[in-house]
Amino acid sequence: MLAGLPPPLTPPDRPLPAELAGASSHGYNCRCVARHFGLDPAPYGELPACSLTDAEYRRLLGDAVETQQAAKRLAAARDFAGAHREYGRLRQFARRLDRTDLELAAVSDLAALRYAAGDLRTARQCAEAVLAAFPVSAAAAVHFGQYAELRMVEGSREVADRVLISLSTEEGDVGRARELIAGQRHRAAQRRAAGPGQYPPELLDPHGAEELELRILEVRVQAAAGDPAGALAALEKILAALETLTDVGEARDQAVALQGVARAERARLRQAGGEDAAARADLVRLDAQHEGGPAAAKFAIDLAADRALGGDFPGALAALIAARDDLAAAGATGDVAEASHALGTLLLLAGDPRQAREQFGHAGELWTANGDTPGLRRLAVALARCAAAEGDWAAAEAHVTRARESARASGDWLQRLHTDFVAATIGFARDDDLRAVLDLLLPVALAAADYRFEFASPRARTAWARDVAGPATGLLMTLLARLEEPRLAAELIERTCAVGAYTGAGAPAVDLTGALPVLEAAPPGAGFPPAALGSVTASLPLRLAPPPALRWSPDSPMELDHWLDVAAERYGSPRPAGDPVTTWPTAEPGRETFLLRYADAGHTYLSWRSTGDLGTVHVHPVDAVLVATAREVLSGASPTPREGESAADAVRRSLGEDAFGGFAGEQRLARVLALNLLPADLVARLRAAAAGGRRPLLRVQPSPSLAAVPWGLLALPDRRPDHALEPGGESTCFDGDERVLDVADVSLLAPAGIPRRPPRAAGGPPVYLLDPRIPGRSAFGELGSVLGKQEPASPLIRHLDARLAVGPVRPSAARGLDLVRRTDTDRRLLARLLAEPCSRLVFAGHVSQVRDEHGAQTALHLSCPAELPGTAEPIGAHRPFTAADLALSDVDAMPARVALIGCASASDFGLPEPFGVLLAAVAAGARLVAATVWALPTSAAVPGADPMAELVIAVDTALDGDDPVTELCAWQRTRLARWREQPEPARSPVFWAALTCLDATGDGQTWVR
């Protein structure tokens, strides 16, 4: 009797294939097949399995299946030692049963197990053994007609193939990895196309779980190929698909396991991109999911490092040591190496390179034994840092050279970028050949800065800029200062400041008329009620545009262009397309224009030049301590509420004697800001230009740290201090009270990279959106009235009545009072009003950041009910109108002149991504936007006066004039004179100094979207 699976019906009809001759195993019990058919068994040999009874065979086979399942459970829990023992037992069963399919299943699973344990060498050996045995097993199965076994060993081949995909990815051979993935998909398609019953269901992937696993492998390949941003986006789609799959009973366990793999991969990519909080959330979830097991110990490694950064260094060390012990007991040698590396990193940060080197050495021993080339590259970087910390520059250079050679061989440009940056930091610290360091560091910094724009997530972009691009740029700026390269430094500042706007390419438009946006895809059988649009449109794929190609002056291209070419060659960073955009505005005849740009890069750096001499550049570093002092003094005086502070308390603080409520306090603020932020050569040139005739124009593009500075209010020093000043010693540098406003007109400078639409045709009436009523809010509470109660005799109403006497306005009104506190001033009305020619748009109301710290969620609070579509979540019965809404909307264009009078409406420059309502208006066609740099107190702060109405009137009057910037600065000079004459709260600069104009009228911008 033939034991085991059903025997073939006919004997072999051809001689034993040559590839089976001498083989120790031919497949499923094939030696018994010869005796079964009365053939000469000599060529086939005899095995103990041939003498098994059917009952014995089935009992052993049942034990083998149970052993295999136990091994898989242990492997899923990352108990590698236990799983390894069970797979050893499974191989023993396979030999007793003469079951090659079981043997190959055990070895292919061992390949995956050893890869997960970090033993890359053994993983490769097992995977290659499976692929080498597959042709022999397949030939035997075909020869003896055992097609069921053939189908089963095909599954083992797929598992082994996936291990080789992972190994190829680790080694940077993305071409080979992609080839293997394509082979898997091709074979899967062939199996699905075969006739019914040809393959067992698990090989046909009925629920798509195997395809999702392949897509996770593709994510790794995508990241290794230099696109971790795209990999992150792909992971989000994979996780969404897996979430759906968890509802399918027979696929649930596989889906849950794949969710863990995908989340771990996402955490890794998030950490690499600097998304620490998001990565931590993934790790905490995974840790809780596997609490008490070896898998939890793996995630504890990264969580311990995060704990150390939070200040608990002893706790982090203890957690790492405990995790390493657990992982060692589980046989997870790769994770043990990770724990030792993490310990070494913490010790190095703590200033103990000797002990750090011991930990790194332990990790290196394991990586060497495991054949882990990427791990050994990390070891070389770590040892280089240890040597540098001890001043052993020769050893540091030798280690980092090894790391760089390994990175180049891997083909992974991100690894090359990283190792080149480490080499540059060591070269800079060694202070040996700084020109060679510049050749290395400058392309690194440019490539790192540009890669930021590949991320779809604003948080990822911000984190990458903070943790990767920022340190590289900061070191580069320090190096350029040491090498006395002001031109390259100035060009780098201009390129940093030239960030583009958000683009909605590929995103559905938000229809401001109230119709639902057309979504690319919707869940089957489900419509979207209007109230659901908040969550739907909140995920629209807004992308920040990278800087365009720039030109330095009419006579000179950018010197950085050469270095951008080098960065593209070394790291694959894209070169900007299109014609270069000019970085200077058109100068008015007889009036000198000064361009002042600030960039934060560790310290803050400023560059300035004049339209009268564009070729001459002035670059100055501003120590981070000085910037922090300026910010602290300004924050103490600004009416913008601090964390936990009410608006009323902030206004009271701001109007105190030491802030904007007393002349001495305000003057000290103006002097401290000037001494810390204005360079002496610029002050001298401004005074000289003013003495020569017409006031010059100072145009400023602040960095995020300086966005709230009232530049016109700054005092002009008469001398610079020759030593650090004690608090209160600022007066020694001033002979009088001359301010920037006294000698120059001031406006903001738009980023050169903002793509723009042409403005709405002029010639129509002005559009007024004044103090809109917000649904569900009273006039006296949060988001209440900003203008207070207006009456026919109020100054603002008389001003509006005068406008109506001259001609029509929009929305149409019979009297000025009808333009204030309307209930219909929502985004639908805005779209209709801007569809026709108009001379200007004047908004006065609430402006805020409705979510996180990114500009796209800066919002105007119109009279929009919650049911209207938009990218912001509703606030009760109201949905704010965000910069993202404007960027994605069907509004054709803004008028050339716009006023956004609201709390910190000019705060765009203070955001990690400077694109709020201010720059959204510029991108939509506005050429001049009046806005404010801090929160505006309402007129309720000074009973008996109406400074808010005065501000609105001044802005509307200026926007109706020939030169709004000059007129508004002239108005501010009259306010300054009144303040000097009688410094009382109603005349305080807190009400008028925040006003500024972003004037892009004369910009040489030709890049129109």
GROMACS .gro file of N, CA and C in nm, residues 157-218:
model
  186
  157ARG      N    1   0.873   2.849  -0.281
  157ARG     CA    2   0.956   2.932  -0.369
  157ARG      C    3   0.919   3.079  -0.353
  158GLU      N    4   0.788   3.113  -0.342
  158GLU     CA    5   0.747   3.252  -0.329
  158GLU      C    6   0.801   3.313  -0.200
  159VAL      N    7   0.797   3.236  -0.091
  159VAL     CA    8   0.848   3.286   0.038
  159VAL      C    9   0.998   3.315   0.027
  160ALA      N   10   1.072   3.221  -0.032
  160ALA     CA   11   1.216   3.241  -0.046
  160ALA      C   12   1.246   3.361  -0.135
  161ASP      N   13   1.168   3.375  -0.241
  161ASP     CA   14   1.186   3.488  -0.331
  161ASP      C   15   1.168   3.621  -0.256
  162ARG      N   16   1.071   3.626  -0.166
  162ARG     CA   17   1.046   3.750  -0.094
  162ARG      C   18   1.160   3.784   0.001
  163VAL      N   19   1.222   3.681   0.056
  163VAL     CA   20   1.341   3.707   0.138
  163VAL      C   21   1.451   3.767   0.052
  164LEU      N   22   1.469   3.715  -0.068
  164LEU     CA   23   1.572   3.769  -0.157
  164LEU      C   24   1.537   3.911  -0.201
  165ILE      N   25   1.407   3.942  -0.214
  165ILE     CA   26   1.367   4.079  -0.243
  165ILE      C   27   1.413   4.171  -0.132
  166SER      N   28   1.389   4.131  -0.008
  166SER     CA   29   1.430   4.212   0.108
  166SER      C   30   1.581   4.227   0.114
  167LEU      N   31   1.653   4.118   0.089
  167LEU     CA   32   1.799   4.124   0.094
  167LEU      C   33   1.854   4.214  -0.016
  168SER      N   34   1.796   4.204  -0.136
  168SER     CA   35   1.841   4.291  -0.245
  168SER      C   36   1.816   4.437  -0.210
  169THR      N   37   1.702   4.465  -0.145
  169THR     CA   38   1.670   4.600  -0.104
  169THR      C   39   1.770   4.649   0.000
  170GLU      N   40   1.803   4.564   0.098
  170GLU     CA   41   1.901   4.601   0.201
  170GLU      C   42   2.035   4.638   0.137
  171GLU      N   43   2.071   4.567   0.032
  171GLU     CA   44   2.201   4.589  -0.032
  171GLU      C   45   2.197   4.699  -0.136
  172GLY      N   46   2.081   4.762  -0.155
  172GLY     CA   47   2.071   4.870  -0.252
  172GLY      C   48   2.053   4.825  -0.395
  173ASP      N   49   2.036   4.694  -0.418
  173ASP     CA   50   2.017   4.644  -0.554
  173ASP      C   51   1.868   4.650  -0.587
  174VAL      N   52   1.817   4.773  -0.607
  174VAL     CA   53   1.673   4.790  -0.627
  174VAL      C   54   1.629   4.731  -0.761
  175GLY      N   55   1.718   4.727  -0.858
  175GLY     CA   56   1.683   4.667  -0.987
  175GLY      C   57   1.650   4.520  -0.972
  176ARG      N   58   1.735   4.448  -0.897
  176ARG     CA   59   1.711   4.305  -0.874
  176ARG      C   60   1.583   4.285  -0.792
  177ALA      N   61   1.562   4.371  -0.692
  177ALA     CA   62   1.442   4.359  -0.609
  177ALA      C   63   1.317   4.377  -0.694
  178ARG      N   64   1.318   4.476  -0.780
  178ARG     CA   65   1.201   4.500  -0.864
  178ARG      C   66   1.179   4.385  -0.962
  179GLU      N   67   1.289   4.327  -1.011
  179GLU     CA   68   1.277   4.213  -1.102
  179GLU      C   69   1.212   4.094  -1.031
  180LEU      N   70   1.251   4.069  -0.906
  180LEU     CA   71   1.193   3.959  -0.830
  180LEU      C   72   1.045   3.985  -0.800
  181ILE      N   73   1.010   4.109  -0.769
  181ILE     CA   74   0.869   4.142  -0.744
  181ILE      C   75   0.786   4.120  -0.870
  182ALA      N   76   0.841   4.162  -0.983
  182ALA     CA   77   0.769   4.142  -1.110
  182ALA      C   78   0.750   3.993  -1.137
  183GLY      N   79   0.851   3.910  -1.105
  183GLY     CA   80   0.839   3.765  -1.123
  183GLY      C   81   0.728   3.707  -1.036
  184GLN      N   82   0.719   3.754  -0.912
  184GLN     CA   83   0.613   3.706  -0.824
  184GLN      C   84   0.475   3.740  -0.881
  185ARG      N   85   0.461   3.862  -0.929
  185ARG     CA   86   0.331   3.901  -0.983
  185ARG      C   87   0.297   3.821  -1.110
  186HIS      N   88   0.397   3.795  -1.192
  186HIS     CA   89   0.374   3.719  -1.315
  186HIS      C   90   0.326   3.578  -1.283
  187ARG      N   91   0.392   3.512  -1.187
  187ARG     CA   92   0.352   3.376  -1.151
  187ARG      C   93   0.214   3.376  -1.085
  188ALA      N   94   0.185   3.479  -1.005
  188ALA     CA   95   0.053   3.487  -0.944
  188ALA      C   96  -0.055   3.499  -1.051
  189ALA      N   97  -0.027   3.577  -1.156
  189ALA     CA   98  -0.123   3.591  -1.265
  189ALA      C   99  -0.142   3.459  -1.338
  190GLN      N  100  -0.035   3.383  -1.357
  190GLN     CA  101  -0.046   3.253  -1.424
  190GLN      C  102  -0.131   3.156  -1.341
  191ARG      N  103  -0.112   3.159  -1.208
  191ARG     CA  104  -0.191   3.069  -1.124
  191ARG      C  105  -0.340   3.105  -1.133
  192ARG      N  106  -0.370   3.235  -1.132
  192ARG     CA  107  -0.511   3.275  -1.140
  192ARG      C  108  -0.573   3.238  -1.274
  193ALA      N  109  -0.488   3.238  -1.379
  193ALA     CA  110  -0.539   3.208  -1.513
  193ALA      C  111  -0.553   3.058  -1.539
  194ALA      N  112  -0.495   2.974  -1.450
  194ALA     CA  113  -0.503   2.829  -1.470
  194ALA      C  114  -0.648   2.782  -1.451
  195GLY      N  115  -0.674   2.662  -1.496
  195GLY     CA  116  -0.809   2.608  -1.486
  195GLY      C  117  -0.852   2.590  -1.341
  196PRO      N  118  -0.982   2.573  -1.319
  196PRO     CA  119  -1.033   2.557  -1.183
  196PRO      C  120  -0.976   2.432  -1.116
  197GLY      N  121  -0.942   2.445  -0.989
  197GLY     CA  122  -0.891   2.332  -0.912
  197GLY      C  123  -0.745   2.302  -0.932
  198GLN      N  124  -0.677   2.380  -1.014
  198GLN     CA  125  -0.536   2.353  -1.039
  198GLN      C  126  -0.447   2.389  -0.921
  199TYR      N  127  -0.487   2.488  -0.842
  199TYR     CA  128  -0.405   2.534  -0.730
  199TYR      C  129  -0.490   2.542  -0.605
  200PRO      N  130  -0.428   2.515  -0.489
  200PRO     CA  131  -0.502   2.534  -0.363
  200PRO      C  132  -0.535   2.682  -0.343
  201PRO      N  133  -0.640   2.713  -0.270
  201PRO     CA  134  -0.684   2.854  -0.255
  201PRO      C  135  -0.577   2.946  -0.202
  202GLU      N  136  -0.491   2.896  -0.109
  202GLU     CA  137  -0.392   2.986  -0.050
  202GLU      C  138  -0.290   3.036  -0.151
  203LEU      N  139  -0.277   2.966  -0.265
  203LEU     CA  140  -0.185   3.012  -0.368
  203LEU      C  141  -0.253   3.105  -0.467
  204LEU      N  142  -0.382   3.125  -0.456
  204LEU     CA  143  -0.454   3.212  -0.549
  204LEU      C  144  -0.483   3.349  -0.490
  205ASP      N  145  -0.445   3.372  -0.364
  205ASP     CA  146  -0.460   3.503  -0.298
  205ASP      C  147  -0.600   3.560  -0.317
  206PRO      N  148  -0.702   3.488  -0.269
  206PRO     CA  149  -0.840   3.530  -0.299
  206PRO      C  150  -0.878   3.666  -0.242
  207HIS      N  151  -0.810   3.710  -0.134
  207HIS     CA  152  -0.847   3.837  -0.070
  207HIS      C  153  -0.745   3.949  -0.094
  208GLY      N  154  -0.640   3.919  -0.167
  208GLY     CA  155  -0.541   4.021  -0.199
  208GLY      C  156  -0.438   4.046  -0.092
  209ALA      N  157  -0.430   3.959   0.010
  209ALA     CA  158  -0.333   3.980   0.117
  209ALA      C  159  -0.189   3.964   0.066
  210GLU      N  160  -0.167   3.864  -0.022
  210GLU     CA  161  -0.031   3.843  -0.074
  210GLU      C  162   0.013   3.964  -0.157
  211GLU      N  163  -0.079   4.020  -0.231
  211GLU     CA  164  -0.045   4.139  -0.310
  211GLU      C  165  -0.010   4.256  -0.218
  212LEU      N  166  -0.082   4.269  -0.107
  212LEU     CA  167  -0.051   4.377  -0.012
  212LEU      C  168   0.086   4.356   0.051
  213GLU      N  169   0.122   4.230   0.075
  213GLU     CA  170   0.258   4.203   0.126
  213GLU      C  171   0.363   4.243   0.023
  214LEU      N  172   0.335   4.213  -0.105
  214LEU     CA  173   0.427   4.256  -0.211
  214LEU      C  174   0.439   4.408  -0.215
  215ARG      N  175   0.326   4.475  -0.194
  215ARG     CA  176   0.328   4.622  -0.196
  215ARG      C  177   0.410   4.678  -0.080
  216ILE      N  178   0.409   4.610   0.035
  216ILE     CA  179   0.495   4.652   0.146
  216ILE      C  180   0.641   4.637   0.106
  217LEU      N  181   0.673   4.526   0.039
  217LEU     CA  182   0.811   4.509  -0.009
  217LEU      C  183   0.846   4.618  -0.109
  218GLU      N  184   0.751   4.654  -0.194
  218GLU     CA  185   0.775   4.762  -0.290
  218GLU      C  186   0.801   4.894  -0.219
   0.00000   0.00000   0.00000
